[in-house]
PDB file of C-alpha atoms and ligand atoms in Angstrom:
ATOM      1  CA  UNK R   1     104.269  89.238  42.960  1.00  0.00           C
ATOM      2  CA  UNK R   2     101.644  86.452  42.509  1.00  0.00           C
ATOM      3  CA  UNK R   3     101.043  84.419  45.697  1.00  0.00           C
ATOM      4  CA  UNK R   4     101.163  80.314  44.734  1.00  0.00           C
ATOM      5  CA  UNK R   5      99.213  79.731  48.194  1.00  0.00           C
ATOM      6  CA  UNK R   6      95.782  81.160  49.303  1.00  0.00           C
ATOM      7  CA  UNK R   7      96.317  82.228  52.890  1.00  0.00           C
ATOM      8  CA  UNK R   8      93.990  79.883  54.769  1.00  0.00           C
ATOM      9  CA  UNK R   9      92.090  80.237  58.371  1.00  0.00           C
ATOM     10  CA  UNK R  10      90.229  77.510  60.009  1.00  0.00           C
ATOM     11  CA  UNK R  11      87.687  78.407  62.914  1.00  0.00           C
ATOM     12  CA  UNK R  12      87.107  76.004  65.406  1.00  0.00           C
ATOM     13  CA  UNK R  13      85.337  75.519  68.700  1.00  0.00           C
ATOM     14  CA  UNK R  14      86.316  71.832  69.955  1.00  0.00           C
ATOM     15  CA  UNK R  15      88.041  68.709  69.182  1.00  0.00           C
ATOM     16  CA  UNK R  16      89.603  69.739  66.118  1.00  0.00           C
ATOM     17  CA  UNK R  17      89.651  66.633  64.533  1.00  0.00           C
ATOM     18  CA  UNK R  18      89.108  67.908  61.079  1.00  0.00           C
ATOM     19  CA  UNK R  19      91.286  70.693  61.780  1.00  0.00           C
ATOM     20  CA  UNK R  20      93.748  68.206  61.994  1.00  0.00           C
ATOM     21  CA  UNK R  21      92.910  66.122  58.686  1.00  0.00           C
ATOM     22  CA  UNK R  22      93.500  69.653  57.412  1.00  0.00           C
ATOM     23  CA  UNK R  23      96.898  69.854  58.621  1.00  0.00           C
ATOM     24  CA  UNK R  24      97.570  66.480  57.928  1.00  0.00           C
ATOM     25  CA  UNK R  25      96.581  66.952  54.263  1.00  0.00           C
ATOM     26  CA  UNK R  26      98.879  69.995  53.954  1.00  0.00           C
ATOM     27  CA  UNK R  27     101.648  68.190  55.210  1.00  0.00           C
ATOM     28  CA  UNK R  28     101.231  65.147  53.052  1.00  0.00           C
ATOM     29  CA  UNK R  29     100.678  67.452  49.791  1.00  0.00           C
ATOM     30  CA  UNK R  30      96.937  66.498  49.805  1.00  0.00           C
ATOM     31  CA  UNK R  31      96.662  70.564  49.784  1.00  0.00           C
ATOM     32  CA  UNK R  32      98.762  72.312  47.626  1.00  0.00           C
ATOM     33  CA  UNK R  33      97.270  75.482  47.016  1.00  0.00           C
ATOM     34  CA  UNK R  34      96.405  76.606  50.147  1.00  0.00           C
ATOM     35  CA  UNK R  35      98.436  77.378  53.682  1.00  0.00           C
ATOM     36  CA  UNK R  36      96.507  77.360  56.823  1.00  0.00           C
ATOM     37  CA  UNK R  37      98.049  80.470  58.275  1.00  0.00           C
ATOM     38  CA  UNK R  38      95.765  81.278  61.270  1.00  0.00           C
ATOM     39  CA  UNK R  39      93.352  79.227  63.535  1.00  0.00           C
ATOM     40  CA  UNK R  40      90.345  81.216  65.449  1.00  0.00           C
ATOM     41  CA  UNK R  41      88.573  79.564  68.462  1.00  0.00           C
ATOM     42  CA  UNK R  42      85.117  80.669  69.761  1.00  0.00           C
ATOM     43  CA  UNK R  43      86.386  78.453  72.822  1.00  0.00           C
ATOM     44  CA  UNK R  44      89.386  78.763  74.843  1.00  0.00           C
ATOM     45  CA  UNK R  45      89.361  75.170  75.607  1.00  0.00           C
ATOM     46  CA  UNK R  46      89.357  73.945  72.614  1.00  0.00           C
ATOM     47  CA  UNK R  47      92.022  71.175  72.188  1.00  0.00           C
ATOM     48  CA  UNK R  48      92.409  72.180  68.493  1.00  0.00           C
ATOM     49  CA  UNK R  49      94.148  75.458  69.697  1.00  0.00           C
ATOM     50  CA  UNK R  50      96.490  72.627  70.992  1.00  0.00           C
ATOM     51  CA  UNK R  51      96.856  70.725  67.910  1.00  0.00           C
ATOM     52  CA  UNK R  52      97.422  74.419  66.173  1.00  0.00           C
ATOM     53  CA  UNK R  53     100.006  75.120  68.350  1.00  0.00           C
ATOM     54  CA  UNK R  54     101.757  71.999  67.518  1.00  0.00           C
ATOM     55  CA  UNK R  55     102.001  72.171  63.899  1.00  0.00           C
ATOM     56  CA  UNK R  56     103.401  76.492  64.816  1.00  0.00           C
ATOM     57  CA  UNK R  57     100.222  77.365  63.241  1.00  0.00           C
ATOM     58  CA  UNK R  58      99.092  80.987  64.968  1.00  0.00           C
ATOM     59  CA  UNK R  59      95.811  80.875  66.596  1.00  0.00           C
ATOM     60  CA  UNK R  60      93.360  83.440  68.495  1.00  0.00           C
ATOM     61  CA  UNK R  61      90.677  82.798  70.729  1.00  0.00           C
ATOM     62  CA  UNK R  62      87.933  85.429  70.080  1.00  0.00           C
ATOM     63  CA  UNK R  63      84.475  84.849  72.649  1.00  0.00           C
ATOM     64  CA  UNK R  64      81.413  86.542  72.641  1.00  0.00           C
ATOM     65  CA  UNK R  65      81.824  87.033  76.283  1.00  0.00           C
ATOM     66  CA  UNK R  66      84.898  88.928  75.843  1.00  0.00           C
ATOM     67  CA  UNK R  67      83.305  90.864  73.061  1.00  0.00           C
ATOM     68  CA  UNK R  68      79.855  91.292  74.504  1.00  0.00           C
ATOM     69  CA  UNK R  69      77.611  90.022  71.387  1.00  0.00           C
ATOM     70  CA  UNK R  70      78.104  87.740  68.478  1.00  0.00           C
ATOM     71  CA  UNK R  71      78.195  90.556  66.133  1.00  0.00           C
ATOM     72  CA  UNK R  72      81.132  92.271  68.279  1.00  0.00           C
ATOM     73  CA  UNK R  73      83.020  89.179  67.932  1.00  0.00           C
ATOM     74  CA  UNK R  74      82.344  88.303  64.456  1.00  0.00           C
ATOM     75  CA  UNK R  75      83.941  91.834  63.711  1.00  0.00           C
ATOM     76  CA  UNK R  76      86.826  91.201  65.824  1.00  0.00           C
ATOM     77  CA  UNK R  77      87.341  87.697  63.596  1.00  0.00           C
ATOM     78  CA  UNK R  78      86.885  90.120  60.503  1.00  0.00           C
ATOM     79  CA  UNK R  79      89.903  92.385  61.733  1.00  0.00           C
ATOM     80  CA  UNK R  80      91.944  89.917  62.539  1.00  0.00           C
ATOM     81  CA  UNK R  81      91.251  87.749  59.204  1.00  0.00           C
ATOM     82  CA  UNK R  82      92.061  91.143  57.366  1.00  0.00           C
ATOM     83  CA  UNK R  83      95.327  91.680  59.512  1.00  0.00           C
ATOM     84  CA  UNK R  84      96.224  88.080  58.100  1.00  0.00           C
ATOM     85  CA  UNK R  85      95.925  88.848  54.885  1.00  0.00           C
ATOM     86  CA  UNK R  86      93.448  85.595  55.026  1.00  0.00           C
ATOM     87  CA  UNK R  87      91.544  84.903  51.505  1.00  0.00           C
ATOM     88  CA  UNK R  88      89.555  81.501  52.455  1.00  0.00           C
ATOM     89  CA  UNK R  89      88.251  80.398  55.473  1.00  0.00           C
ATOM     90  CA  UNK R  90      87.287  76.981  56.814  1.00  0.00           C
ATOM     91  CA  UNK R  91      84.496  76.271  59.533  1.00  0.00           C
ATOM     92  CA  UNK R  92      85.979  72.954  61.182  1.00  0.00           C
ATOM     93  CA  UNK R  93      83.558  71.985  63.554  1.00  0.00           C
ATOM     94  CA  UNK R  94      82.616  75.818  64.429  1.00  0.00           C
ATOM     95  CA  UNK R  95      79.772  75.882  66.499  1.00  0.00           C
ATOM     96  CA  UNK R  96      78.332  79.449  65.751  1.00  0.00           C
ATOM     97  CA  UNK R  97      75.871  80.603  62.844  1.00  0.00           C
ATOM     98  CA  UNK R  98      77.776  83.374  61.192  1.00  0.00           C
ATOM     99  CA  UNK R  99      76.187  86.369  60.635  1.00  0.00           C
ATOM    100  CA  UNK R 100      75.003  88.505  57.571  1.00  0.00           C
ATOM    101  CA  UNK R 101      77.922  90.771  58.270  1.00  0.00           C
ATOM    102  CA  UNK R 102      80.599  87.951  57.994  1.00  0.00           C
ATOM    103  CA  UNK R 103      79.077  85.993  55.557  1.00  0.00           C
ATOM    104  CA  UNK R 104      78.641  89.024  53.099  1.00  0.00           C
ATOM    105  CA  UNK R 105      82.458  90.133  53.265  1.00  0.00           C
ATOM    106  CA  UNK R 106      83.421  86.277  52.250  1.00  0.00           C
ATOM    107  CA  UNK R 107      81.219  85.249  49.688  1.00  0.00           C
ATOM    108  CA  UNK R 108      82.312  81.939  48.253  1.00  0.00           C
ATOM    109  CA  UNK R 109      85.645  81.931  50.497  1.00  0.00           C
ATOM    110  CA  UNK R 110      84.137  79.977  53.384  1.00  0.00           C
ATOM    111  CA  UNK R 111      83.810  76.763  53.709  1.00  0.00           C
ATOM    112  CA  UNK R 112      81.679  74.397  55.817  1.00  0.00           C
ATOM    113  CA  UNK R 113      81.746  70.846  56.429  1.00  0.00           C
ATOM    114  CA  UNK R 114      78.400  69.599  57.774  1.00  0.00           C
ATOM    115  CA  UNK R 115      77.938  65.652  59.016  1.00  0.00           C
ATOM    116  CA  UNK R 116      74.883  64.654  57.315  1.00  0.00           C
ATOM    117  CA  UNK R 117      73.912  64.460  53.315  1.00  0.00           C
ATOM    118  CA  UNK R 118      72.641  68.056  52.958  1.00  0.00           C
ATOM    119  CA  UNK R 119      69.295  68.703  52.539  1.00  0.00           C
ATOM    120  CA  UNK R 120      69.078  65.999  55.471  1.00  0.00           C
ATOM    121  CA  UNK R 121      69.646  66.961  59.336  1.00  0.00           C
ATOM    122  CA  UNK R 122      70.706  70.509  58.319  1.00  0.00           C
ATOM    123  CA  UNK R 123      70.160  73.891  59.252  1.00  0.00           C
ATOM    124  CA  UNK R 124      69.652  75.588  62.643  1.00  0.00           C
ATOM    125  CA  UNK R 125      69.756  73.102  65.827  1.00  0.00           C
ATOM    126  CA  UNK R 126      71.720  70.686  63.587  1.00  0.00           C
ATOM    127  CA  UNK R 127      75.081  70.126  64.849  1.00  0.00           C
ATOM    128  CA  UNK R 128      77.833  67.728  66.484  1.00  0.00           C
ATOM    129  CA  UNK R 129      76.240  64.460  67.783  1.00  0.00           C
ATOM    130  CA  UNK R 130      72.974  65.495  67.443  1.00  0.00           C
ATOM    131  CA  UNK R 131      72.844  65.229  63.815  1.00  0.00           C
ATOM    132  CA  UNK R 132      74.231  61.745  64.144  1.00  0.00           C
ATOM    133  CA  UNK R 133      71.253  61.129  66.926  1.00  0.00           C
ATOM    134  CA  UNK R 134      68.775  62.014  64.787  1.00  0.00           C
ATOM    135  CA  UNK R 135      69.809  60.081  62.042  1.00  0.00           C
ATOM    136  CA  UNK R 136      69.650  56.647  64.047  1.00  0.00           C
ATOM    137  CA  UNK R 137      65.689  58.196  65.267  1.00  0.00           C
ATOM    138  CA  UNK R 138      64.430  58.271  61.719  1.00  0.00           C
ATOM    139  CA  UNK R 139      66.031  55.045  60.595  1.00  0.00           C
ATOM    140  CA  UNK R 140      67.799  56.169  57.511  1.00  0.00           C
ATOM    141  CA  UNK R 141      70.419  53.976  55.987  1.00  0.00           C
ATOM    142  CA  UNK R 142      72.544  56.176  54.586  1.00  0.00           C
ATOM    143  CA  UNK R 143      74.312  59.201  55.915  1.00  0.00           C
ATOM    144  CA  UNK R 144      77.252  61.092  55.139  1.00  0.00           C
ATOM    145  CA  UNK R 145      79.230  64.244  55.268  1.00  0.00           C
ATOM    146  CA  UNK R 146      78.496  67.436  53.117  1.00  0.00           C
ATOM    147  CA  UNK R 147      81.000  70.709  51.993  1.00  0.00           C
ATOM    148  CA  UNK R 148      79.505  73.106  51.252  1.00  0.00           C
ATOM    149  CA  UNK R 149      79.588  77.728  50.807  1.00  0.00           C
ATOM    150  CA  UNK R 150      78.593  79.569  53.605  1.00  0.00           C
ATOM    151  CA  UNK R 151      75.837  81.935  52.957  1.00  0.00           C
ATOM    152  CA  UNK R 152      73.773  83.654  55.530  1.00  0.00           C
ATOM    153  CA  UNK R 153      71.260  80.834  55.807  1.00  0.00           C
ATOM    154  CA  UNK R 154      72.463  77.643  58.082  1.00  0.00           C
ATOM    155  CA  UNK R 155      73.703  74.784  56.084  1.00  0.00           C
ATOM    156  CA  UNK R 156      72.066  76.655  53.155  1.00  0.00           C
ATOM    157  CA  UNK R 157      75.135  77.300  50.342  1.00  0.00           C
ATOM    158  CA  UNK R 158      76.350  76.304  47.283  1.00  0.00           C
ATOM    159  CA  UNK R 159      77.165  72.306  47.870  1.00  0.00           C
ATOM    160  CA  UNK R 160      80.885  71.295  46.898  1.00  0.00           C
ATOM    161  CA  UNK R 161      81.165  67.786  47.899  1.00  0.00           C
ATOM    162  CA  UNK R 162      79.587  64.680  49.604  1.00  0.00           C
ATOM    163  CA  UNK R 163      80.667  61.733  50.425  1.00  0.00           C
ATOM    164  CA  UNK R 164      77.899  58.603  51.832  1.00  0.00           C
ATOM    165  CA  UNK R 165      78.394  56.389  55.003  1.00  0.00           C
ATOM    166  CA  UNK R 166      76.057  53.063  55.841  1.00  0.00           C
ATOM    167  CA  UNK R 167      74.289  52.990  59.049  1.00  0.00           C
ATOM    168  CA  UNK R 168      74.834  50.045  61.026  1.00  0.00           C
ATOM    169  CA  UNK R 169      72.430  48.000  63.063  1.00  0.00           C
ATOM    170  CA  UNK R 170      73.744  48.163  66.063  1.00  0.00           C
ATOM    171  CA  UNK R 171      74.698  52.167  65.635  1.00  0.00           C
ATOM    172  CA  UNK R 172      74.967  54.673  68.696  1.00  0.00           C
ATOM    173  CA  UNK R 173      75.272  58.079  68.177  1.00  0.00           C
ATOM    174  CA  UNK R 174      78.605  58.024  68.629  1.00  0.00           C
ATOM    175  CA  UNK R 175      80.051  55.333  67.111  1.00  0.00           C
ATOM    176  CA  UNK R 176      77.935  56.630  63.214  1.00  0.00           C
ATOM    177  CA  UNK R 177      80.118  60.261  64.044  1.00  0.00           C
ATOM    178  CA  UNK R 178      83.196  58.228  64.288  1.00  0.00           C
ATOM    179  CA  UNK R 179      82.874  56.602  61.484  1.00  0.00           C
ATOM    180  CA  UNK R 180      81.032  59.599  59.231  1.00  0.00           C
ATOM    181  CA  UNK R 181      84.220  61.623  60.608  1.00  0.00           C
ATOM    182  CA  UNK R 182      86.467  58.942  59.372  1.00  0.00           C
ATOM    183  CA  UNK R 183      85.216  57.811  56.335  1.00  0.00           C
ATOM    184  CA  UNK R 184      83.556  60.873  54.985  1.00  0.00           C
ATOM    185  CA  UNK R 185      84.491  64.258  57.018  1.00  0.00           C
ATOM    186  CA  UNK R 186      88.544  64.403  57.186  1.00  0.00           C
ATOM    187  CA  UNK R 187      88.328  63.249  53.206  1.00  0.00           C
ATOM    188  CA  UNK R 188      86.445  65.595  51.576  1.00  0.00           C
ATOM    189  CA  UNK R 189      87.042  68.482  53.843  1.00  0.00           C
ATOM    190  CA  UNK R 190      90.526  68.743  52.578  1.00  0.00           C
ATOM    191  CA  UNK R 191      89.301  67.744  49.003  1.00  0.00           C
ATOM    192  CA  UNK R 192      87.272  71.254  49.326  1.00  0.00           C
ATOM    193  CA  UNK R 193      89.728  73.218  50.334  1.00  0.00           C
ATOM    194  CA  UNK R 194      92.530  72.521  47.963  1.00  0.00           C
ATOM    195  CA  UNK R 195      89.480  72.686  45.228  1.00  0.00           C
ATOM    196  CA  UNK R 196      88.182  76.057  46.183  1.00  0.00           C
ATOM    197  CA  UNK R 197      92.069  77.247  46.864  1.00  0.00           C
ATOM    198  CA  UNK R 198      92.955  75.787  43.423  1.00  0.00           C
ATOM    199  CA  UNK R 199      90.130  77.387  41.630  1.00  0.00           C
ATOM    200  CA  UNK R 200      90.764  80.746  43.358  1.00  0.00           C
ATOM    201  CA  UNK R 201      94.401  80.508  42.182  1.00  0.00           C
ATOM    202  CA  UNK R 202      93.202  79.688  38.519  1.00  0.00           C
ATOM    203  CA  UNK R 203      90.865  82.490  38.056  1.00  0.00           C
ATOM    204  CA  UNK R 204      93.680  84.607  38.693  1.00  0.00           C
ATOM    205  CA  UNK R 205      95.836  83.676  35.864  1.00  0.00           C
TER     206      UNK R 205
HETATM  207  C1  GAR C 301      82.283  67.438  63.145  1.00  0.00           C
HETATM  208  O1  GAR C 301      81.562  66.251  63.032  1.00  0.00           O
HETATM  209  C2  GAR C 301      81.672  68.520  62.274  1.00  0.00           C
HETATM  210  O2  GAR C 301      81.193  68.047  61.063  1.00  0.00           O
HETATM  211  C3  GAR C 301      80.541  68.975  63.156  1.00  0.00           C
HETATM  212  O3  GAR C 301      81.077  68.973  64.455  1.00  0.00           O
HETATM  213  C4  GAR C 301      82.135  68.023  64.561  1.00  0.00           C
HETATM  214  C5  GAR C 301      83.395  68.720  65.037  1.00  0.00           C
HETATM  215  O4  GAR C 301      84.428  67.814  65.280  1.00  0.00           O
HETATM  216  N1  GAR C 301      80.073  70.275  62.736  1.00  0.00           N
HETATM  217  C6  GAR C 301      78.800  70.625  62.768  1.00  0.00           C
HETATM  218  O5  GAR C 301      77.927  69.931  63.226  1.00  0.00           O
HETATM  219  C7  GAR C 301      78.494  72.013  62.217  1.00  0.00           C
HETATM  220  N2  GAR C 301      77.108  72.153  61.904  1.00  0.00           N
HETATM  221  P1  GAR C 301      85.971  68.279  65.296  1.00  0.00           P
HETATM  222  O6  GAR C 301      86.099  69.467  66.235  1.00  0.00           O
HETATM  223  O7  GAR C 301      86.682  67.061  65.865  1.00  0.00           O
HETATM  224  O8  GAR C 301      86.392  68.583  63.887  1.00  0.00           O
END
């Protein structure tokens, strides 16, 4: 039988603040074409294992200390995805550069949401606050929040969406993520998602 959802995992490694705009969107119909059916953590502390846990969403911690290397790990994620029966795959504030390996088996199925306007701040080094703190050192104006298709180069796929944030005078690092997460980040994330779900479902007909 046809499926009407595309079985969704989200990887995470922190706050899981977009993981939760993702839940959020499901819940509010925002996504309709996908289900987010498993959450993976590089991180055993990550509080978004607890904000998985309390929407019952199933989650796994996989470490590369537990595993030994990245690579052993990233096969451990690709097991478990397969167990899942997982189609699409959405890095949420994922702090690890996937491998070739991964990357390969998911062409166009994974998603990455990156908080700058890519080809800005982007690419290896380039994550969390620090992309917000060097924003503020080269003066720009405008910033923003990028989707984008995770290839085997950092930051480097296909872009889906963007949305654009103002800089403010008085800016700290912290207060542009805030308001990049906010304005930008937990809108178009689940935008992607039900777009890339959607379009998966479509090319099936
Ligand atoms: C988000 O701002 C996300 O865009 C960024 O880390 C933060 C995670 O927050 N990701 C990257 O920098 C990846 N290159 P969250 O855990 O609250 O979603």
């Amino acid at each position: 039988m046809k499926r009407s959802k595309i079985k969704t995992a989200i990887l995470v490694s922190g706050g899981g603040t977009n993981l939760q705009a993702l839940i959020d969107a499901e819940k509010s119909g925002i996504i309709k074409s996908a289900k987010i059916a498993l959450v993976i953590s590089n991180n055993p502390e990550a509080y978004a294992l607890t904000r998985a846990k309390k929407a019952r969403i199933k989650t796994a911690v996989i470490t590369k200390t537990e595993f030994g290397s990245r690579e052993n790990a990233e096969k451990e994620m690709i097991k478990v995805l397969k167990e899942n029966g997982i189609e699409l795959i959405v890095l949420a504030g994922f702090m690890s550069i996937l491998g070739e390996n991964f990357t390969k088996k998911f062409e166009r199925r994974i998603i990455n949401v990156h908080p700058a306007l890519i080809p800005s701040f982007c690419g290896k080094g380039y994550y969390g606050l620090k992309v917000h703190e060097e924003a503020l050192k080269k003066g720009v104006k405008v910033t923003g929040a990028t989707t984008h298709f995770v290839n085997e180069i950092p930051d480097g796929g296909e872009i889906i969406m963007q949305k654009a944030v103002n800089v403010r005078e008085n800016d700290t690092p912290e207060k542009l993520q805030k308001r990049v997460m906010k304005q930008a980040e937990w809108k178009i994330l689940p935008l992607s998602v039900e777009k890339v779900a959607k379009e998966i479902l479509e090319t099936e007909k």
